[in-house]
Tab-separated table of C-alpha atoms and ligand atoms in Angstrom:
chain	number	residue	atom	x	y	z
A	1	VAL	CA	0.000	0.000	0.000
A	2	ARG	CA	1.342	3.490	-0.916
A	3	PRO	CA	0.369	6.666	0.920
A	4	PRO	CA	-2.268	8.756	-0.920
A	5	ALA	CA	-1.699	12.448	-1.777
A	6	HIS	CA	-4.832	13.370	0.141
A	7	CYS	CA	-7.028	11.630	2.708
A	8	PRO	CA	-9.697	13.180	4.973
A	9	VAL	CA	-8.194	11.671	8.141
A	10	VAL	CA	-4.562	10.641	8.611
A	11	ILE	CA	-3.914	8.369	11.600
A	12	VAL	CA	-0.308	8.078	12.774
A	13	GLY	CA	0.383	4.704	14.423
A	14	ALA	CA	-1.030	1.188	14.024
A	15	GLY	CA	-1.335	0.437	17.736
A	16	PRO	CA	-4.665	-0.406	19.374
A	17	ALA	CA	-5.791	3.253	19.445
A	18	GLY	CA	-5.105	3.978	15.760
A	19	LEU	CA	-6.544	0.702	14.511
A	20	VAL	CA	-9.764	0.938	16.551
A	21	LEU	CA	-10.259	4.538	15.431
A	22	ALA	CA	-9.802	3.601	11.760
A	23	ARG	CA	-12.355	0.826	12.185
A	24	ILE	CA	-15.017	3.042	13.778
A	25	LEU	CA	-14.491	5.743	11.135
A	26	GLY	CA	-14.771	3.082	8.407
A	27	LEU	CA	-18.085	1.884	9.848
A	28	HIS	CA	-19.348	5.461	9.597
A	29	GLY	CA	-18.135	5.748	5.999
A	30	ILE	CA	-15.263	8.118	6.835
A	31	GLU	CA	-12.092	7.440	4.887
A	32	SER	CA	-8.770	7.298	6.725
A	33	VAL	CA	-5.229	6.039	6.200
A	34	VAL	CA	-3.068	4.534	8.956
A	35	LEU	CA	0.692	5.206	8.763
A	36	GLU	CA	2.957	2.913	10.805
A	37	ARG	CA	6.716	3.334	10.967
A	38	ARG	CA	7.446	-0.270	11.911
A	39	SER	CA	7.027	-3.363	9.767
A	40	HIS	CA	3.950	-5.595	9.942
A	41	ASP	CA	6.022	-8.353	11.616
A	42	HIS	CA	7.503	-5.995	14.185
A	43	VAL	CA	4.079	-4.721	15.239
A	44	LEU	CA	2.808	-8.276	15.707
A	45	ALA	CA	5.829	-9.373	17.751
A	46	ARG	CA	5.753	-6.585	20.362
A	47	ALA	CA	4.918	-8.045	23.797
A	48	ARG	CA	2.790	-5.677	25.800
A	49	ALA	CA	-0.476	-5.563	27.710
A	50	GLY	CA	-2.685	-8.517	28.472
A	51	ILE	CA	-5.763	-7.466	30.419
A	52	VAL	CA	-8.842	-6.361	28.519
A	53	GLU	CA	-11.628	-4.635	30.451
A	54	GLN	CA	-15.124	-5.964	29.916
A	55	PRO	CA	-16.443	-2.814	28.115
A	56	VAL	CA	-13.425	-2.885	25.792
A	57	ALA	CA	-13.887	-6.599	24.999
A	58	ASP	CA	-17.564	-5.867	24.237
A	59	LEU	CA	-16.541	-2.993	21.950
A	60	LEU	CA	-14.089	-5.197	20.019
A	61	ASP	CA	-16.941	-7.661	19.517
A	62	GLU	CA	-19.242	-4.968	18.193
A	63	LEU	CA	-16.534	-3.759	15.816
A	64	GLY	CA	-16.176	-7.268	14.388
A	65	ALA	CA	-12.722	-7.859	15.897
A	66	GLY	CA	-13.722	-9.988	18.883
A	67	ASP	CA	-14.126	-13.543	17.548
A	68	ARG	CA	-10.707	-14.879	18.511
A	69	LEU	CA	-10.736	-12.958	21.795
A	70	ARG	CA	-13.995	-14.724	22.690
A	71	ARG	CA	-12.608	-18.130	21.687
A	72	GLU	CA	-9.103	-17.928	23.141
A	73	GLY	CA	-9.210	-15.185	25.774
A	74	LEU	CA	-9.401	-16.279	29.403
A	75	VAL	CA	-12.326	-14.850	31.328
A	76	HIS	CA	-11.200	-13.875	34.837
A	77	GLU	CA	-13.806	-13.286	37.493
A	78	GLY	CA	-11.395	-12.324	40.234
A	79	VAL	CA	-7.855	-11.401	41.223
A	80	SER	CA	-5.660	-12.083	44.262
A	81	PHE	CA	-3.676	-9.566	46.288
A	82	ARG	CA	-0.896	-10.795	48.587
A	83	PHE	CA	0.524	-8.577	51.330
A	84	GLY	CA	2.293	-9.562	54.539
A	85	GLU	CA	1.081	-13.048	55.340
A	86	ARG	CA	-2.334	-12.525	53.750
A	87	THR	CA	-3.693	-13.424	50.344
A	88	CYS	CA	-7.013	-11.797	49.598
A	89	ARG	CA	-9.180	-12.584	46.565
A	90	ILE	CA	-11.395	-9.917	45.079
A	91	ASP	CA	-14.326	-11.528	43.355
A	92	PHE	CA	-15.420	-9.393	40.383
A	93	ALA	CA	-18.364	-11.610	39.507
A	94	GLU	CA	-19.802	-11.637	43.008
A	95	THR	CA	-19.170	-7.984	43.896
A	96	VAL	CA	-20.053	-6.266	40.601
A	97	GLY	CA	-21.121	-9.034	38.203
A	98	ARG	CA	-18.251	-8.311	35.817
A	99	HIS	CA	-14.991	-9.794	34.496
A	100	VAL	CA	-11.835	-9.028	32.523
A	101	VAL	CA	-10.435	-11.022	29.608
A	102	VAL	CA	-6.789	-12.092	29.563
A	103	TYR	CA	-5.801	-11.749	25.898
A	104	SER	CA	-2.631	-10.203	24.575
A	105	GLN	CA	-2.417	-6.782	22.986
A	106	GLN	CA	-0.476	-8.299	20.076
A	107	ASP	CA	-3.413	-10.557	19.340
A	108	ILE	CA	-5.849	-7.629	19.454
A	109	VAL	CA	-3.613	-5.778	17.001
A	110	ALA	CA	-3.389	-8.882	14.768
A	111	ASP	CA	-7.190	-9.278	14.797
A	112	LEU	CA	-7.715	-5.607	13.915
A	113	LEU	CA	-5.135	-5.771	11.113
A	114	ASP	CA	-6.852	-8.856	9.636
A	115	LEU	CA	-10.155	-7.020	9.746
A	116	HIS	CA	-8.694	-3.915	8.073
A	117	ALA	CA	-7.117	-6.075	5.367
A	118	ALA	CA	-10.488	-7.752	4.762
A	119	VAL	CA	-12.432	-4.485	4.464
A	120	GLY	CA	-9.701	-2.623	2.578
A	121	THR	CA	-8.641	0.109	5.044
A	122	PRO	CA	-5.250	1.395	3.883
A	123	VAL	CA	-2.602	0.624	6.521
A	124	VAL	CA	0.904	1.550	5.345
A	125	PHE	CA	3.792	-0.168	7.170
A	126	GLY	CA	7.366	1.116	7.093
A	127	ALA	CA	5.862	4.614	6.820
A	128	GLU	CA	7.576	6.996	9.224
A	129	VAL	CA	5.865	10.341	9.718
A	130	THR	CA	8.689	12.872	10.040
A	131	SER	CA	6.699	16.090	10.534
A	132	ILE	CA	3.179	17.484	10.768
A	133	ASP	CA	2.708	21.092	9.611
A	134	ASP	CA	-0.011	23.750	9.523
A	135	PHE	CA	-2.347	21.915	11.916
A	136	GLU	CA	-2.844	24.956	14.192
A	137	ASP	CA	-4.621	27.116	11.654
A	138	GLY	CA	-5.790	25.061	8.715
A	139	PRO	CA	-5.676	21.698	6.993
A	140	PRO	CA	-2.584	19.804	8.166
A	141	ARG	CA	0.170	18.462	5.915
A	142	VAL	CA	1.829	15.226	6.957
A	143	ARG	CA	5.328	14.377	5.753
A	144	VAL	CA	6.062	10.669	5.598
A	145	LEU	CA	9.101	8.625	4.621
A	146	VAL	CA	8.375	5.313	2.868
A	147	ASP	CA	11.207	3.176	1.449
A	148	GLY	CA	13.529	6.176	1.558
A	149	HIS	CA	11.072	8.363	-0.427
A	150	GLU	CA	9.365	11.346	1.099
A	151	ALA	CA	5.679	11.975	0.414
A	152	VAL	CA	3.367	14.731	1.635
A	153	ILE	CA	-0.230	13.909	2.477
A	154	GLY	CA	-2.829	16.639	2.713
A	155	CYS	CA	-5.726	16.012	5.102
A	156	ASP	CA	-8.579	17.660	6.993
A	157	LEU	CA	-7.476	16.270	10.324
A	158	VAL	CA	-4.528	14.326	11.734
A	159	VAL	CA	-4.817	11.944	14.669
A	160	CYS	CA	-1.628	11.085	16.512
A	161	ALA	CA	-1.990	7.562	17.895
A	162	ASP	CA	1.794	7.296	17.883
A	163	GLY	CA	2.421	6.196	21.470
A	164	THR	CA	5.237	7.630	23.589
A	165	HIS	CA	8.229	9.178	21.777
A	166	GLY	CA	6.300	9.412	18.520
A	167	VAL	CA	6.263	12.306	16.073
A	168	SER	CA	3.591	14.181	18.073
A	169	GLU	CA	6.216	14.732	20.770
A	170	THR	CA	8.344	16.709	18.289
A	171	ALA	CA	5.423	18.369	16.493
A	172	LEU	CA	4.047	19.748	19.785
A	173	GLN	CA	7.353	20.493	21.504
A	174	GLY	CA	7.110	23.403	23.935
A	175	ARG	CA	3.334	23.635	23.584
A	176	ARG	CA	2.090	20.745	25.662
A	177	ALA	CA	0.208	20.982	28.929
A	178	LEU	CA	1.834	17.908	30.454
A	179	LEU	CA	1.570	16.742	34.055
A	180	ARG	CA	3.985	13.942	34.957
A	181	ARG	CA	5.125	11.598	37.683
A	182	ILE	CA	8.252	9.490	37.587
A	183	TYR	CA	8.406	6.585	40.056
A	184	ARG	CA	12.157	5.733	39.894
A	185	ARG	CA	11.210	2.049	39.626
A	186	SER	CA	10.791	-0.262	36.635
A	187	TRP	CA	9.156	-3.600	35.938
A	188	LEU	CA	11.258	-6.398	34.613
A	189	GLY	CA	8.854	-8.584	32.642
A	190	VAL	CA	9.403	-12.133	31.396
A	191	LEU	CA	7.306	-14.448	29.278
A	192	VAL	CA	7.869	-18.034	30.341
A	193	ASP	CA	7.151	-21.338	28.668
A	194	ALA	CA	5.296	-22.842	31.635
A	195	ALA	CA	1.714	-23.204	32.791
A	196	PRO	CA	0.569	-20.492	35.216
A	197	ALA	CA	0.667	-21.742	38.823
A	198	ALA	CA	-2.876	-20.468	39.461
A	199	ASP	CA	-5.975	-19.667	37.399
A	200	GLU	CA	-6.006	-15.985	38.270
A	201	LEU	CA	-3.536	-13.110	38.550
A	202	LEU	CA	-1.607	-12.597	41.759
A	203	TYR	CA	-0.352	-9.123	42.726
A	204	SER	CA	2.169	-9.313	45.563
A	205	ARG	CA	3.495	-6.581	47.823
A	206	HIS	CA	6.821	-7.805	49.226
A	207	ARG	CA	9.516	-6.048	51.272
A	208	ASP	CA	12.007	-6.658	48.420
A	209	GLY	CA	9.619	-5.167	45.871
A	210	PHE	CA	6.379	-5.812	44.018
A	211	ALA	CA	5.829	-8.899	41.836
A	212	LEU	CA	2.994	-10.031	39.588
A	213	MET	CA	2.013	-13.361	38.130
A	214	SER	CA	-0.091	-13.123	34.995
A	215	MET	CA	-0.501	-15.389	31.976
A	216	ARG	CA	-0.959	-15.707	28.232
A	217	GLY	CA	-3.230	-18.693	27.659
A	218	ALA	CA	-2.962	-21.995	29.518
A	219	HIS	CA	0.707	-22.697	28.747
A	220	ARG	CA	2.543	-19.408	29.180
A	221	THR	CA	3.193	-17.462	32.358
A	222	ARG	CA	3.839	-13.705	32.267
A	223	LEU	CA	5.758	-12.517	35.314
A	224	TYR	CA	6.900	-9.104	36.490
A	225	LEU	CA	9.370	-7.935	39.156
A	226	GLU	CA	9.766	-4.421	40.521
A	227	VAL	CA	13.404	-3.341	40.041
A	228	PRO	CA	15.319	-0.040	40.399
A	229	ALA	CA	14.916	2.215	37.330
A	230	SER	CA	18.721	2.199	36.976
A	231	THR	CA	18.916	-1.591	36.643
A	232	CYS	CA	20.432	-3.171	33.543
A	233	LEU	CA	18.808	-6.195	31.913
A	234	ASP	CA	22.228	-7.880	31.596
A	235	ASP	CA	22.497	-7.973	35.394
A	236	TRP	CA	19.490	-10.300	35.551
A	237	SER	CA	20.455	-13.912	34.857
A	238	ASP	CA	17.618	-16.435	34.656
A	239	ASP	CA	18.706	-17.778	38.069
A	240	ARG	CA	18.508	-14.360	39.659
A	241	ILE	CA	15.093	-13.716	38.118
A	242	TRP	CA	13.697	-17.053	39.358
A	243	THR	CA	15.108	-16.578	42.854
A	244	GLU	CA	13.418	-13.191	43.153
A	245	LEU	CA	10.158	-14.393	41.608
A	246	HIS	CA	9.900	-17.354	43.989
A	247	ARG	CA	10.774	-15.176	46.969
A	248	ARG	CA	8.099	-12.605	46.164
A	249	LEU	CA	5.312	-14.817	44.769
A	250	ASP	CA	5.458	-18.319	46.269
A	251	GLY	CA	3.322	-18.954	49.343
A	252	ASP	CA	-0.165	-19.842	50.481
A	253	GLY	CA	0.014	-23.092	48.515
A	254	LEU	CA	1.301	-21.482	45.301
A	255	VAL	CA	4.697	-22.406	43.798
A	256	LEU	CA	5.598	-20.867	40.425
A	257	ASN	CA	6.219	-23.294	37.576
A	258	GLU	CA	9.590	-22.673	35.954
A	259	GLY	CA	10.244	-22.862	32.221
A	260	ASP	CA	12.353	-21.303	29.471
A	261	VAL	CA	12.349	-17.517	29.456
A	262	LEU	CA	11.077	-16.653	25.966
A	263	GLU	CA	11.187	-12.849	26.228
A	264	ARG	CA	12.363	-10.254	28.699
A	265	GLY	CA	12.048	-6.491	28.907
A	266	LEU	CA	12.086	-3.450	31.198
A	267	THR	CA	9.215	-0.982	31.575
A	268	PRO	CA	9.858	2.209	33.587
A	269	LEU	CA	6.945	3.190	35.811
A	270	ALA	CA	5.619	6.604	34.881
A	271	SER	CA	2.401	8.576	34.753
A	272	SER	CA	1.814	11.509	32.446
A	273	ILE	CA	-1.177	13.297	31.032
A	274	ASP	CA	-1.549	16.089	28.527
A	275	GLN	CA	-4.333	18.347	29.760
A	276	ARG	CA	-4.957	19.275	26.129
A	277	MET	CA	-5.634	16.460	23.663
A	278	ARG	CA	-6.412	18.740	20.734
A	279	TYR	CA	-4.081	21.263	19.079
A	280	GLY	CA	-5.947	22.888	16.174
A	281	ARG	CA	-6.631	20.049	13.744
A	282	LEU	CA	-4.388	17.578	15.520
A	283	LEU	CA	-5.920	15.141	18.014
A	284	LEU	CA	-3.941	12.991	20.441
A	285	VAL	CA	-5.209	9.519	21.383
A	286	GLY	CA	-3.847	6.762	23.630
A	287	ASP	CA	-0.282	6.726	24.956
A	288	ALA	CA	0.529	9.782	22.826
A	289	ALA	CA	-1.712	11.776	25.201
A	290	HIS	CA	-1.295	9.958	28.503
A	291	VAL	CA	0.654	7.146	30.109
A	292	VAL	CA	-0.027	5.115	33.255
A	293	PRO	CA	2.193	2.673	35.128
A	294	PRO	CA	1.181	-0.908	34.221
A	295	THR	CA	0.023	-1.786	37.762
A	296	GLY	CA	-3.623	-1.008	37.024
A	297	ALA	CA	-3.528	-2.673	33.564
A	298	LYS	CA	-5.180	0.400	32.080
A	299	GLY	CA	-2.956	1.677	29.218
A	300	LEU	CA	-4.390	-0.449	26.405
A	301	ASN	CA	-7.937	0.022	27.656
A	302	CYS	CA	-7.585	3.805	27.880
A	303	ALA	CA	-6.087	3.959	24.401
A	304	ILE	CA	-9.099	2.137	22.964
A	305	GLY	CA	-11.502	4.257	25.042
A	306	ASP	CA	-9.995	7.427	23.516
A	307	ALA	CA	-10.550	6.089	20.006
A	308	VAL	CA	-14.318	5.996	20.625
A	309	VAL	CA	-14.350	9.621	21.785
A	310	ALA	CA	-12.063	10.758	18.937
A	311	ALA	CA	-14.330	9.064	16.380
A	312	ARG	CA	-17.316	11.024	17.704
A	313	ALA	CA	-15.342	14.300	17.584
A	314	ILE	CA	-14.318	13.592	13.972
A	315	ARG	CA	-17.886	12.835	12.897
A	316	GLU	CA	-19.075	16.104	14.416
A	317	PHE	CA	-16.146	17.991	12.888
A	318	ARG	CA	-17.315	16.831	9.468
A	319	CYS	CA	-20.814	18.194	10.090
A	320	ARG	CA	-20.093	21.339	12.085
A	321	GLY	CA	-16.464	22.201	11.395
A	322	GLU	CA	-13.612	22.986	13.747
A	323	GLU	CA	-15.664	24.198	16.736
A	324	ALA	CA	-16.853	20.597	17.193
A	325	LEU	CA	-13.330	19.614	18.246
A	326	ALA	CA	-13.420	21.927	21.257
A	327	THR	CA	-15.084	19.379	23.540
A	328	TYR	CA	-12.844	16.400	22.649
A	329	THR	CA	-10.490	16.773	25.627
A	330	SER	CA	-13.272	17.183	28.174
A	331	MET	CA	-15.247	14.231	26.749
A	332	ALA	CA	-12.223	11.967	27.092
A	333	SER	CA	-10.859	13.227	30.373
A	334	ALA	CA	-13.202	11.683	32.990
A	335	ARG	CA	-12.343	8.140	31.942
A	336	ILE	CA	-8.649	8.996	31.554
A	337	TRP	CA	-8.400	10.571	34.997
A	338	GLY	CA	-10.242	7.559	36.443
A	339	ALA	CA	-7.518	5.349	34.999
A	340	GLN	CA	-4.750	7.697	36.184
A	341	ARG	CA	-6.121	7.664	39.716
A	342	PHE	CA	-6.632	3.896	39.796
A	343	SER	CA	-3.167	3.217	38.367
A	344	TRP	CA	-1.581	5.574	40.890
A	345	GLN	CA	-3.503	3.887	43.724
A	346	MET	CA	-2.509	0.368	42.617
A	347	THR	CA	1.101	1.452	42.115
A	348	THR	CA	1.488	3.119	45.477
A	349	MET	CA	-0.280	0.336	47.406
A	350	PHE	CA	1.944	-2.383	45.995
A	351	HIS	CA	5.340	-0.650	45.644
A	352	GLN	CA	7.035	0.386	48.860
A	353	VAL	CA	10.778	0.372	48.240
A	354	ASP	CA	12.302	3.914	48.463
A	355	THR	CA	9.538	5.229	50.700
A	356	ASP	CA	9.821	6.454	54.283
A	357	PRO	CA	8.409	4.323	57.131
A	358	TYR	CA	5.288	6.471	57.517
A	359	GLU	CA	4.458	6.273	53.822
A	360	ARG	CA	5.159	2.529	53.764
A	361	GLU	CA	2.711	1.959	56.602
A	362	LEU	CA	0.112	4.196	54.975
A	363	ARG	CA	0.326	2.231	51.722
A	364	LEU	CA	-0.124	-1.029	53.602
A	365	ARG	CA	-3.192	0.404	55.370
A	366	GLN	CA	-4.597	1.415	52.012
A	367	LEU	CA	-4.209	-2.156	50.767
A	368	GLU	CA	-5.887	-3.428	53.929
A	369	HIS	CA	-8.678	-0.912	53.384
A	370	VAL	CA	-9.468	-1.924	49.794
A	371	THR	CA	-9.730	-5.562	50.864
A	372	SER	CA	-11.542	-4.895	54.139
A	373	SER	CA	-15.213	-4.796	53.196
A	374	ALA	CA	-17.605	-5.831	50.444
A	375	GLU	CA	-18.098	-2.159	49.485
A	376	ALA	CA	-14.370	-1.458	49.219
A	377	MET	CA	-13.787	-4.619	47.174
A	378	ALA	CA	-16.709	-3.796	44.895
A	379	ASP	CA	-15.255	-0.351	44.261
A	380	LEU	CA	-11.907	-1.850	43.316
A	381	ALA	CA	-13.554	-4.539	41.179
A	382	ARG	CA	-15.557	-1.915	39.296
A	383	GLN	CA	-12.440	0.055	38.446
A	384	TYR	CA	-10.348	-2.995	37.572
A	385	THR	CA	-12.945	-4.498	35.235
A	386	GLY	CA	-13.446	-1.125	33.564
A	387	LEU	CA	-15.588	1.960	33.757
A	388	ASP	CA	-18.113	2.326	30.963
A	389	LEU	CA	-16.846	3.933	27.776
A	390	ALA	CA	-17.567	7.665	27.581
A	391	ASP	CA	-19.723	7.237	24.487
A	392	ARG	CA	-21.213	4.639	22.159
A	393	TRP	CA	-19.373	4.260	18.871
A	394	ASP	CA	-22.633	3.765	16.945
A	395	ALA	CA	-24.825	6.395	18.616
B	401	LIG	P1	1.150	2.049	20.796
B	401	LIG	O1	0.664	0.698	20.967
B	401	LIG	O2	2.487	2.404	21.357
B	401	LIG	O3	1.142	2.354	19.231
B	401	LIG	C1	1.770	3.514	18.688
B	401	LIG	C2	2.211	3.167	17.284
B	401	LIG	O4	2.693	4.350	16.638
B	401	LIG	C3	3.838	4.007	15.871
B	401	LIG	N1	4.588	5.248	15.616
B	401	LIG	C4	4.705	5.831	14.402
B	401	LIG	N2	4.236	5.485	13.185
B	401	LIG	C5	4.547	6.283	12.134
B	401	LIG	N3	5.328	7.399	12.245
B	401	LIG	C6	5.835	7.777	13.448
B	401	LIG	N4	6.586	8.859	13.562
B	401	LIG	C7	5.513	6.984	14.583
B	401	LIG	N5	5.839	7.051	15.907
B	401	LIG	C8	5.273	6.012	16.514
B	401	LIG	C9	4.553	3.006	16.762
B	401	LIG	O5	5.483	2.205	16.026
B	401	LIG	C10	3.383	2.188	17.291
B	401	LIG	O6	3.083	1.077	16.474
B	401	LIG	O7	0.121	3.143	21.359
B	401	LIG	P2	-1.486	3.087	21.636
B	401	LIG	O8	-2.220	2.637	20.419
B	401	LIG	O9	-1.812	4.380	22.252
B	401	LIG	O10	-1.657	1.908	22.704
B	401	LIG	C11	-1.183	2.056	24.015
B	401	LIG	C12	-0.779	0.690	24.590
B	401	LIG	O11	0.153	0.105	23.702
B	401	LIG	C13	-0.192	0.791	26.003
B	401	LIG	O12	-0.913	1.721	26.763
B	401	LIG	C14	-0.219	-0.564	26.753
B	401	LIG	O13	0.597	-1.513	26.135
B	401	LIG	C15	0.207	-0.379	28.199
B	401	LIG	N6	0.268	-1.651	28.968
B	401	LIG	C16	-0.879	-2.255	29.457
B	401	LIG	N7	-2.090	-1.710	29.225
B	401	LIG	C17	-3.214	-2.347	29.637
B	401	LIG	O14	-4.319	-1.842	29.394
B	401	LIG	N8	-3.198	-3.563	30.298
B	401	LIG	C18	-2.016	-4.167	30.586
B	401	LIG	O15	-2.041	-5.276	31.123
B	401	LIG	C19	-0.806	-3.500	30.199
B	401	LIG	N9	0.376	-4.067	30.444
B	401	LIG	C20	1.488	-2.295	29.158
B	401	LIG	C21	1.506	-3.519	29.921
B	401	LIG	C22	2.662	-1.805	28.601
B	401	LIG	C23	3.844	-2.484	28.793
B	401	LIG	N10	4.974	-1.935	28.150
B	401	LIG	C24	5.922	-2.675	27.433
B	401	LIG	C25	5.078	-0.499	27.961
B	401	LIG	C26	2.679	-4.187	30.139
B	401	LIG	C27	3.861	-3.675	29.590
B	401	LIG	C28	5.123	-4.434	29.885
B	402	LIG	C1	0.059	-8.577	31.821
B	402	LIG	O1	-0.464	-9.715	31.787
B	402	LIG	O2	0.926	-8.222	31.000
B	402	LIG	C2	-0.328	-7.623	32.884
B	402	LIG	C3	-1.350	-7.973	33.767
B	402	LIG	C4	-1.716	-7.088	34.760
B	402	LIG	C5	-1.075	-5.873	34.881
B	402	LIG	C6	-0.055	-5.526	33.999
B	402	LIG	C7	0.316	-6.411	32.994
B	402	LIG	O3	-1.435	-5.026	35.882
């Protein structure tokens, strides 16, 4: 696929946000092109999120991209929290009648790409957007490099779904209304060729640092360890990783199953949010606009939630012109701030290294509080399984 000279909507980035947006626009008969700097294979190989909120799984179904998720995804009706000597299960089904689906982000992206190929949405791989011009006061022009050749695409609107460190960062330099938090800790994540040691996720607060047991299907375990942000992946031999994982996660009848480490990676914990998600005729969606630490499992879900709101703003823009874009940020922000707050709460409750004794105790009390009563557990379950989307894609 080659980039066109003109397209009503240019979407930068073939992550979950860009691909869901292109699908909703397509269902409303609005033409778009998706430009992705990486190759098709690279995009499908990137190991990332794995927890899909119930409203997001329902949306993927409605968009025609949910068949495999329904067949292969694991429905989880609860989660366990370990702290001190206690393991506490929060039952989503019983407290709020909801669930999450464990299904990898790569598979969601693969399903959306198959769907786009089937319906003929142009998705151009190996297409690096190098600059976006004139978006503040007129129709934007997008410069893109494909196979060493530069092309310019004219459009009515550009949507940056380009994640962190994408081209929107450069295009908006010095203009952004960013609020940030750096946690000075990272997660070391491994994908292991072994069956998960339990049917549900286990989040563990441990004096040596947080750890999480998750999974990808019935035969792969996904495990995370809290490590200092300055750590180097080379310092973590398989032996050292397993020793730490067992120390922080084994107990209460659970012993991790070991297996070959198939992938490993480091994710710094950070929160950031741009208080403006619209700059003239440029909209930000997903990680390009806001980032959360992975503890609440919200990044992927928020990115897809934004796509629904952006699609509505674009439809109204086509009827009423530029003034219709004015409400985009406020429409998206309640759900985004909900995810920011929940992710911050989960992160602070479970991570305690580098905090003073008062703060450490406070965080433990918070964890005790959220597991102390049916009401508190229901509140957590509601947030974990996902707040309703801000809008309906088909309304
Ligand atoms: P993405 O997925 O980063 O996609 C952005 C795309 O834009 C492309 N791009 C460009 N293309 C053309 N020209 C340019 N100049 C470009 N610059 C960038 C990139 O190549 C890329 O393909 O952003 P999007 O769509 O906003 O989606 C966000 C999610 O990917 C992210 O929030 C989640 O992965 C976060 N996350 C989790 N979220 C959850 O909801 N549940 C989880 O369980 C969860 N676990 C995680 C996570 C993220 C992790 N890592 C690695 C950061 C676990 C981990 C370890
Ligand atoms: C994952 O399975 O990758 C995962 C699960 C829960 C989280 C973060 C990541 O909070």
